[in-house]
mmCIF file of C-alpha atoms and ligand atoms in Angstrom:
data_model
loop_
_atom_site.group_PDB
_atom_site.id
_atom_site.type_symbol
_atom_site.label_atom_id
_atom_site.label_comp_id
_atom_site.label_asym_id
_atom_site.label_seq_id
_atom_site.Cartn_x
_atom_site.Cartn_y
_atom_site.Cartn_z
ATOM 1 C CA MET Y 15 85.437 107.579 104.248
ATOM 2 C CA PRO Y 16 86.543 109.427 107.654
ATOM 3 C CA HIS Y 17 83.202 109.167 109.718
ATOM 4 C CA GLY Y 18 82.227 105.580 108.940
ATOM 5 C CA SER Y 19 79.647 104.196 106.501
ATOM 6 C CA ILE Y 20 76.854 105.972 104.725
ATOM 7 C CA PHE Y 21 73.522 104.404 103.600
ATOM 8 C CA GLN Y 22 71.870 105.828 100.664
ATOM 9 C CA ALA Y 23 68.143 105.385 100.075
ATOM 10 C CA PRO Y 24 66.712 105.279 96.725
ATOM 11 C CA ASP Y 25 66.185 108.376 94.630
ATOM 12 C CA PRO Y 26 64.308 110.628 94.489
ATOM 13 C CA SER Y 27 64.479 111.279 97.891
ATOM 14 C CA PHE Y 28 67.907 110.279 98.492
ATOM 15 C CA SER Y 29 69.471 110.600 101.961
ATOM 16 C CA PHE Y 30 72.851 109.987 103.506
ATOM 17 C CA PHE Y 31 73.554 109.219 107.168
ATOM 18 C CA VAL Y 32 77.105 109.445 108.651
ATOM 19 C CA HIS Y 33 77.021 106.578 111.165
ATOM 20 C CA HIS Y 34 79.299 106.910 114.478
ATOM 21 C CA SER Y 35 77.842 104.489 116.827
ATOM 22 C CA SER Y 36 75.341 101.854 116.997
ATOM 23 C CA PHE Y 37 73.378 103.230 119.792
ATOM 24 C CA PHE Y 38 72.531 106.251 118.024
ATOM 25 C CA MET Y 39 69.355 107.596 116.601
ATOM 26 C CA PRO Y 40 69.849 110.365 114.034
ATOM 27 C CA MET Y 41 67.772 113.376 113.669
ATOM 28 C CA LYS Y 42 66.496 113.851 110.271
ATOM 29 C CA LEU Y 43 67.715 117.187 108.464
ATOM 30 C CA TYR Y 44 66.001 118.046 105.114
ATOM 31 C CA LEU Y 45 68.166 119.723 102.430
ATOM 32 C CA ALA Y 46 66.385 121.383 99.776
ATOM 33 C CA THR Y 47 68.416 120.326 96.860
ATOM 34 C CA HIS Y 48 68.727 118.033 93.765
ATOM 35 C CA ASN Y 49 72.667 117.894 93.906
ATOM 36 C CA LYS Y 50 73.754 114.803 95.705
ATOM 37 C CA HIS Y 51 77.212 115.995 95.969
ATOM 38 C CA LYS Y 52 75.955 118.657 98.297
ATOM 39 C CA VAL Y 53 73.858 116.290 100.410
ATOM 40 C CA GLN Y 54 77.103 114.016 100.694
ATOM 41 C CA GLU Y 55 79.411 116.642 101.748
ATOM 42 C CA ILE Y 56 76.890 118.061 104.398
ATOM 43 C CA ALA Y 57 76.143 114.628 106.071
ATOM 44 C CA GLU Y 58 79.872 114.162 106.200
ATOM 45 C CA MET Y 59 80.219 117.491 108.085
ATOM 46 C CA LEU Y 60 77.096 116.940 110.200
ATOM 47 C CA PRO Y 61 77.607 114.057 111.951
ATOM 48 C CA GLY Y 62 74.421 112.879 113.987
ATOM 49 C CA PHE Y 63 71.913 113.984 111.212
ATOM 50 C CA GLU Y 64 70.369 112.085 108.492
ATOM 51 C CA VAL Y 65 70.616 114.470 105.552
ATOM 52 C CA VAL Y 66 67.444 113.660 103.436
ATOM 53 C CA ALA Y 67 67.175 115.584 100.165
ATOM 54 C CA ASP Y 68 63.787 117.013 99.166
ATOM 55 C CA ASP Y 69 64.175 118.679 95.741
ATOM 56 C CA PRO Y 70 62.470 122.003 95.724
ATOM 57 C CA ALA Y 71 61.855 121.497 91.799
ATOM 58 C CA GLY Y 72 60.322 124.217 89.954
ATOM 59 C CA ILE Y 73 61.180 127.059 92.113
ATOM 60 C CA GLU Y 74 63.220 129.788 90.582
ATOM 61 C CA GLU Y 75 66.411 131.039 92.106
ATOM 62 C CA THR Y 76 65.576 135.056 91.338
ATOM 63 C CA ALA Y 77 67.497 136.693 94.301
ATOM 64 C CA PRO Y 78 70.606 138.708 93.273
ATOM 65 C CA ASP Y 79 72.769 136.942 96.009
ATOM 66 C CA PHE Y 80 73.508 133.496 97.593
ATOM 67 C CA VAL Y 81 71.667 134.293 100.764
ATOM 68 C CA GLY Y 82 68.298 135.334 99.094
ATOM 69 C CA ASN Y 83 68.580 132.101 96.985
ATOM 70 C CA ALA Y 84 69.180 129.681 99.896
ATOM 71 C CA GLN Y 85 66.276 131.442 101.505
ATOM 72 C CA ILE Y 86 64.153 130.881 98.521
ATOM 73 C CA LYS Y 87 64.855 127.036 98.535
ATOM 74 C CA VAL Y 88 64.649 126.321 102.103
ATOM 75 C CA GLU Y 89 60.930 128.175 102.263
ATOM 76 C CA ALA Y 90 60.103 126.270 99.379
ATOM 77 C CA ILE Y 91 60.391 122.775 101.535
ATOM 78 C CA ALA Y 92 59.845 124.137 105.057
ATOM 79 C CA MET Y 93 56.114 123.689 105.254
ATOM 80 C CA ARG Y 94 56.539 120.171 104.082
ATOM 81 C CA HIS Y 95 58.457 119.069 107.400
ATOM 82 C CA PRO Y 96 56.903 120.772 110.220
ATOM 83 C CA GLY Y 97 59.045 120.384 113.498
ATOM 84 C CA CYS Y 98 62.159 119.266 111.652
ATOM 85 C CA TRP Y 99 65.331 121.156 110.645
ATOM 86 C CA CYS Y 100 65.106 122.136 107.059
ATOM 87 C CA MET Y 101 68.195 123.719 105.175
ATOM 88 C CA ALA Y 102 69.299 125.011 101.861
ATOM 89 C CA ASP Y 103 72.741 125.604 100.348
ATOM 90 C CA ASP Y 104 73.104 128.268 97.530
ATOM 91 C CA SER Y 105 76.731 128.366 96.465
ATOM 92 C CA GLY Y 106 79.033 129.346 93.802
ATOM 93 C CA LEU Y 107 82.287 130.547 92.446
ATOM 94 C CA GLU Y 108 83.258 134.264 91.859
ATOM 95 C CA VAL Y 109 86.445 135.122 89.728
ATOM 96 C CA GLU Y 110 88.077 138.553 90.374
ATOM 97 C CA ALA Y 111 89.107 139.140 86.722
ATOM 98 C CA LEU Y 112 85.530 138.389 85.469
ATOM 99 C CA GLY Y 113 83.899 140.871 87.893
ATOM 100 C CA GLY Y 114 82.589 138.218 90.000
ATOM 101 C CA ALA Y 115 81.021 136.099 87.356
ATOM 102 C CA PRO Y 116 79.807 133.282 87.433
ATOM 103 C CA GLY Y 117 78.524 134.136 90.679
ATOM 104 C CA VAL Y 118 74.830 133.108 91.339
ATOM 105 C CA ARG Y 119 74.958 131.936 88.109
ATOM 106 C CA SER Y 120 77.429 129.197 88.493
ATOM 107 C CA ALA Y 121 75.360 126.238 87.742
ATOM 108 C CA ARG Y 122 74.167 127.536 84.681
ATOM 109 C CA TYR Y 123 77.374 129.930 83.494
ATOM 110 C CA ALA Y 124 77.309 128.079 79.929
ATOM 111 C CA GLY Y 125 73.532 127.916 79.601
ATOM 112 C CA GLU Y 126 70.613 125.688 80.820
ATOM 113 C CA PRO Y 127 70.340 122.922 81.826
ATOM 114 C CA CYS Y 128 73.367 122.929 84.033
ATOM 115 C CA ASP Y 129 76.447 121.180 82.305
ATOM 116 C CA THR Y 130 79.664 121.023 84.371
ATOM 117 C CA GLU Y 131 81.843 120.332 81.611
ATOM 118 C CA ALA Y 132 80.770 123.121 79.459
ATOM 119 C CA ASN Y 133 80.728 125.562 82.435
ATOM 120 C CA ASN Y 134 84.357 124.524 83.201
ATOM 121 C CA ALA Y 135 85.395 124.928 79.515
ATOM 122 C CA LEU Y 136 83.883 128.292 79.455
ATOM 123 C CA LEU Y 137 85.379 129.696 82.525
ATOM 124 C CA LEU Y 138 88.938 128.625 81.142
ATOM 125 C CA HIS Y 139 88.102 130.168 77.795
ATOM 126 C CA ASN Y 140 86.909 133.328 79.534
ATOM 127 C CA LEU Y 141 90.547 133.423 81.407
ATOM 128 C CA GLU Y 142 92.509 132.720 78.287
ATOM 129 C CA GLY Y 143 95.736 134.966 78.902
ATOM 130 C CA VAL Y 144 94.638 136.214 82.060
ATOM 131 C CA GLU Y 145 97.275 136.465 84.525
ATOM 132 C CA ASN Y 146 94.932 137.417 87.637
ATOM 133 C CA ARG Y 147 93.334 134.050 88.814
ATOM 134 C CA LYS Y 148 92.063 135.136 91.898
ATOM 135 C CA ALA Y 149 88.729 133.250 92.883
ATOM 136 C CA SER Y 150 86.559 132.300 95.740
ATOM 137 C CA PHE Y 151 83.787 130.126 96.550
ATOM 138 C CA THR Y 152 80.817 131.329 98.685
ATOM 139 C CA CYS Y 153 78.447 129.020 100.378
ATOM 140 C CA ALA Y 154 75.245 130.462 101.974
ATOM 141 C CA ILE Y 155 72.954 128.403 103.954
ATOM 142 C CA ALA Y 156 69.711 129.072 105.196
ATOM 143 C CA LEU Y 157 68.292 127.307 108.038
ATOM 144 C CA VAL Y 158 64.784 126.472 109.624
ATOM 145 C CA ALA Y 159 64.884 125.203 113.014
ATOM 146 C CA PRO Y 160 62.245 122.948 114.372
ATOM 147 C CA ASP Y 161 60.942 125.991 116.456
ATOM 148 C CA ARG Y 162 60.494 127.707 113.023
ATOM 149 C CA THR Y 163 63.115 130.272 113.692
ATOM 150 C CA ARG Y 164 65.054 131.346 110.689
ATOM 151 C CA HIS Y 165 68.854 131.510 110.664
ATOM 152 C CA THR Y 166 71.641 132.316 107.785
ATOM 153 C CA ALA Y 167 75.442 131.481 107.541
ATOM 154 C CA VAL Y 168 77.722 132.026 105.041
ATOM 155 C CA GLY Y 169 81.392 130.586 104.428
ATOM 156 C CA LYS Y 170 84.108 131.637 102.009
ATOM 157 C CA CYS Y 171 86.849 129.967 100.507
ATOM 158 C CA ASN Y 172 89.498 131.901 98.616
ATOM 159 C CA GLY Y 173 91.867 130.397 95.978
ATOM 160 C CA ARG Y 174 92.677 130.616 92.331
ATOM 161 C CA ILE Y 175 91.692 129.180 88.994
ATOM 162 C CA ALA Y 176 94.181 126.652 87.504
ATOM 163 C CA LEU Y 177 95.267 126.759 83.899
ATOM 164 C CA SER Y 178 93.580 123.575 83.238
ATOM 165 C CA ALA Y 179 91.464 121.080 84.731
ATOM 166 C CA SER Y 180 92.784 118.180 87.310
ATOM 167 C CA GLY Y 181 91.334 115.699 89.469
ATOM 168 C CA ALA Y 182 88.326 113.507 89.446
ATOM 169 C CA LYS Y 183 86.828 114.062 92.897
ATOM 170 C CA GLY Y 184 84.240 116.441 94.113
ATOM 171 C CA PHE Y 185 81.967 118.124 91.638
ATOM 172 C CA GLY Y 186 81.505 121.205 89.744
ATOM 173 C CA TYR Y 187 84.117 123.635 89.474
ATOM 174 C CA ASP Y 188 86.493 121.581 91.922
ATOM 175 C CA PRO Y 189 88.724 120.308 89.024
ATOM 176 C CA LEU Y 190 89.624 123.905 88.419
ATOM 177 C CA PHE Y 191 89.883 125.390 91.865
ATOM 178 C CA VAL Y 192 92.983 125.573 94.083
ATOM 179 C CA PRO Y 193 92.270 126.683 97.544
ATOM 180 C CA ASP Y 194 94.926 128.999 99.024
ATOM 181 C CA GLY Y 195 97.889 127.188 100.986
ATOM 182 C CA TYR Y 196 97.564 124.349 98.486
ATOM 183 C CA GLY Y 197 99.187 123.334 95.252
ATOM 184 C CA GLU Y 198 96.571 121.159 93.622
ATOM 185 C CA THR Y 199 92.893 121.529 92.908
ATOM 186 C CA PHE Y 200 89.867 120.668 95.240
ATOM 187 C CA ALA Y 201 89.399 117.539 92.860
ATOM 188 C CA GLU Y 202 92.881 116.227 93.553
ATOM 189 C CA LEU Y 203 92.852 116.972 97.251
ATOM 190 C CA GLY Y 204 89.638 114.996 98.120
ATOM 191 C CA GLU Y 205 87.045 115.238 100.647
ATOM 192 C CA ALA Y 206 89.161 115.343 103.811
ATOM 193 C CA VAL Y 207 90.839 118.650 102.843
ATOM 194 C CA LYS Y 208 87.915 119.989 100.924
ATOM 195 C CA ASN Y 209 85.712 119.539 103.894
ATOM 196 C CA ALA Y 210 88.257 121.050 106.347
ATOM 197 C CA VAL Y 211 88.757 124.288 104.295
ATOM 198 C CA SER Y 212 86.052 125.014 101.922
ATOM 199 C CA HIS Y 213 83.292 127.498 101.986
ATOM 200 C CA ARG Y 214 80.594 124.893 102.771
ATOM 201 C CA ALA Y 215 82.557 123.708 105.884
ATOM 202 C CA ARG Y 216 82.960 127.232 107.071
ATOM 203 C CA ALA Y 217 79.240 128.061 106.758
ATOM 204 C CA LEU Y 218 78.577 124.634 108.413
ATOM 205 C CA ALA Y 219 80.798 125.499 110.998
ATOM 206 C CA GLU Y 220 78.553 128.538 111.829
ATOM 207 C CA VAL Y 221 75.390 126.548 111.350
ATOM 208 C CA LYS Y 222 76.810 124.086 114.137
ATOM 209 C CA ARG Y 223 77.152 127.102 116.413
ATOM 210 C CA ILE Y 224 73.413 128.386 115.840
ATOM 211 C CA MET Y 225 72.283 124.773 116.341
ATOM 212 C CA THR Y 226 74.260 124.489 119.663
ATOM 213 C CA GLY Y 227 72.793 127.857 120.937
ATOM 214 C CA LEU Y 228 69.308 127.071 120.125
HETATM 215 P P1 ITT X 312 70.610 122.926 94.058
HETATM 216 O O1 ITT X 312 70.385 124.476 93.935
HETATM 217 O O2 ITT X 312 69.560 122.004 93.863
HETATM 218 O O3 ITT X 312 71.229 122.915 95.554
HETATM 219 P P2 ITT X 312 72.934 123.385 92.427
HETATM 220 O O4 ITT X 312 73.932 122.533 92.088
HETATM 221 O O5 ITT X 312 71.982 123.890 91.384
HETATM 222 O O6 ITT X 312 71.782 122.465 93.465
HETATM 223 P P3 ITT X 312 73.480 125.847 93.202
HETATM 224 O O7 ITT X 312 72.284 126.687 92.567
HETATM 225 O O8 ITT X 312 74.046 126.333 94.610
HETATM 226 O O9 ITT X 312 73.282 124.314 93.264
HETATM 227 O O10 ITT X 312 74.482 126.295 92.035
HETATM 228 C C1 ITT X 312 75.827 125.997 92.693
HETATM 229 C C2 ITT X 312 76.952 125.899 91.510
HETATM 230 O O11 ITT X 312 78.006 126.191 92.070
HETATM 231 C C3 ITT X 312 77.082 124.214 91.339
HETATM 232 O O12 ITT X 312 76.120 123.865 90.298
HETATM 233 C C4 ITT X 312 78.761 124.331 91.014
HETATM 234 O O13 ITT X 312 78.745 124.332 89.744
HETATM 235 C C5 ITT X 312 78.943 125.246 91.729
HETATM 236 N N1 ITT X 312 79.448 124.944 93.331
HETATM 237 C C6 ITT X 312 79.062 125.111 94.362
HETATM 238 N N2 ITT X 312 79.587 124.765 95.271
HETATM 239 C C7 ITT X 312 80.700 123.924 94.639
HETATM 240 C C8 ITT X 312 81.662 123.273 95.099
HETATM 241 O O14 ITT X 312 81.975 123.094 96.577
HETATM 242 N N3 ITT X 312 82.698 122.678 94.533
HETATM 243 C C9 ITT X 312 82.636 122.906 93.090
HETATM 244 N N4 ITT X 312 81.546 123.772 92.553
HETATM 245 C C10 ITT X 312 80.611 123.895 93.349
#
């Protein structure tokens, strides 16, 4: 854990706070998600914030792109937290040889409810015998600031799909995704490398620039 200790509150409103100093009052940032892995990664990359998950349960991600779906998710929780930072992350994997699939359907590629193993198996099946393994992860972040201004940021990470799954770290398609410049999957490389080069890291770098400028 590169940044220190993480404290986790009980479900359903789980939170992560990356602690740097004992003389430090963290600011709450509400993240519209049910995905604990996203909460943990974002908390690691936004030190100084206590990242609290608020599940926008029941809303439908009907936008045709990642930015639109991130905006739908953040708007579903923003009214509940006046005067606070609110954020949503919509992300997914796009595979060149599959015309950009699974794309915005990444979580439900093999059907509902989300089944990570089935998604990964289907992806490998659909790429059987395919030489072009180029793929990219995209992360769109929608932010509502305490002054209620709205902002968006997008980060992308290029790579390729491995021939088989390897590694146990991370989540989702991480056991299949080899980022450019590396010979192992995100699930093998682990959080230090992932949080330095990932789509989420790049979108959050832009978010930090936005936050600093407000
Ligand atoms: P919330 O909508 O509640 O935030 P979710 O997991 O359903 O959680 P998305 O709708 O954004 O999130 O779907 C993203 C899917 O894309 C996710 O379920 C993974 O399968 C995949 N994905 C996104 N980021 C990833 C990452 O960093 N590593 C591996 N897979 C990722």
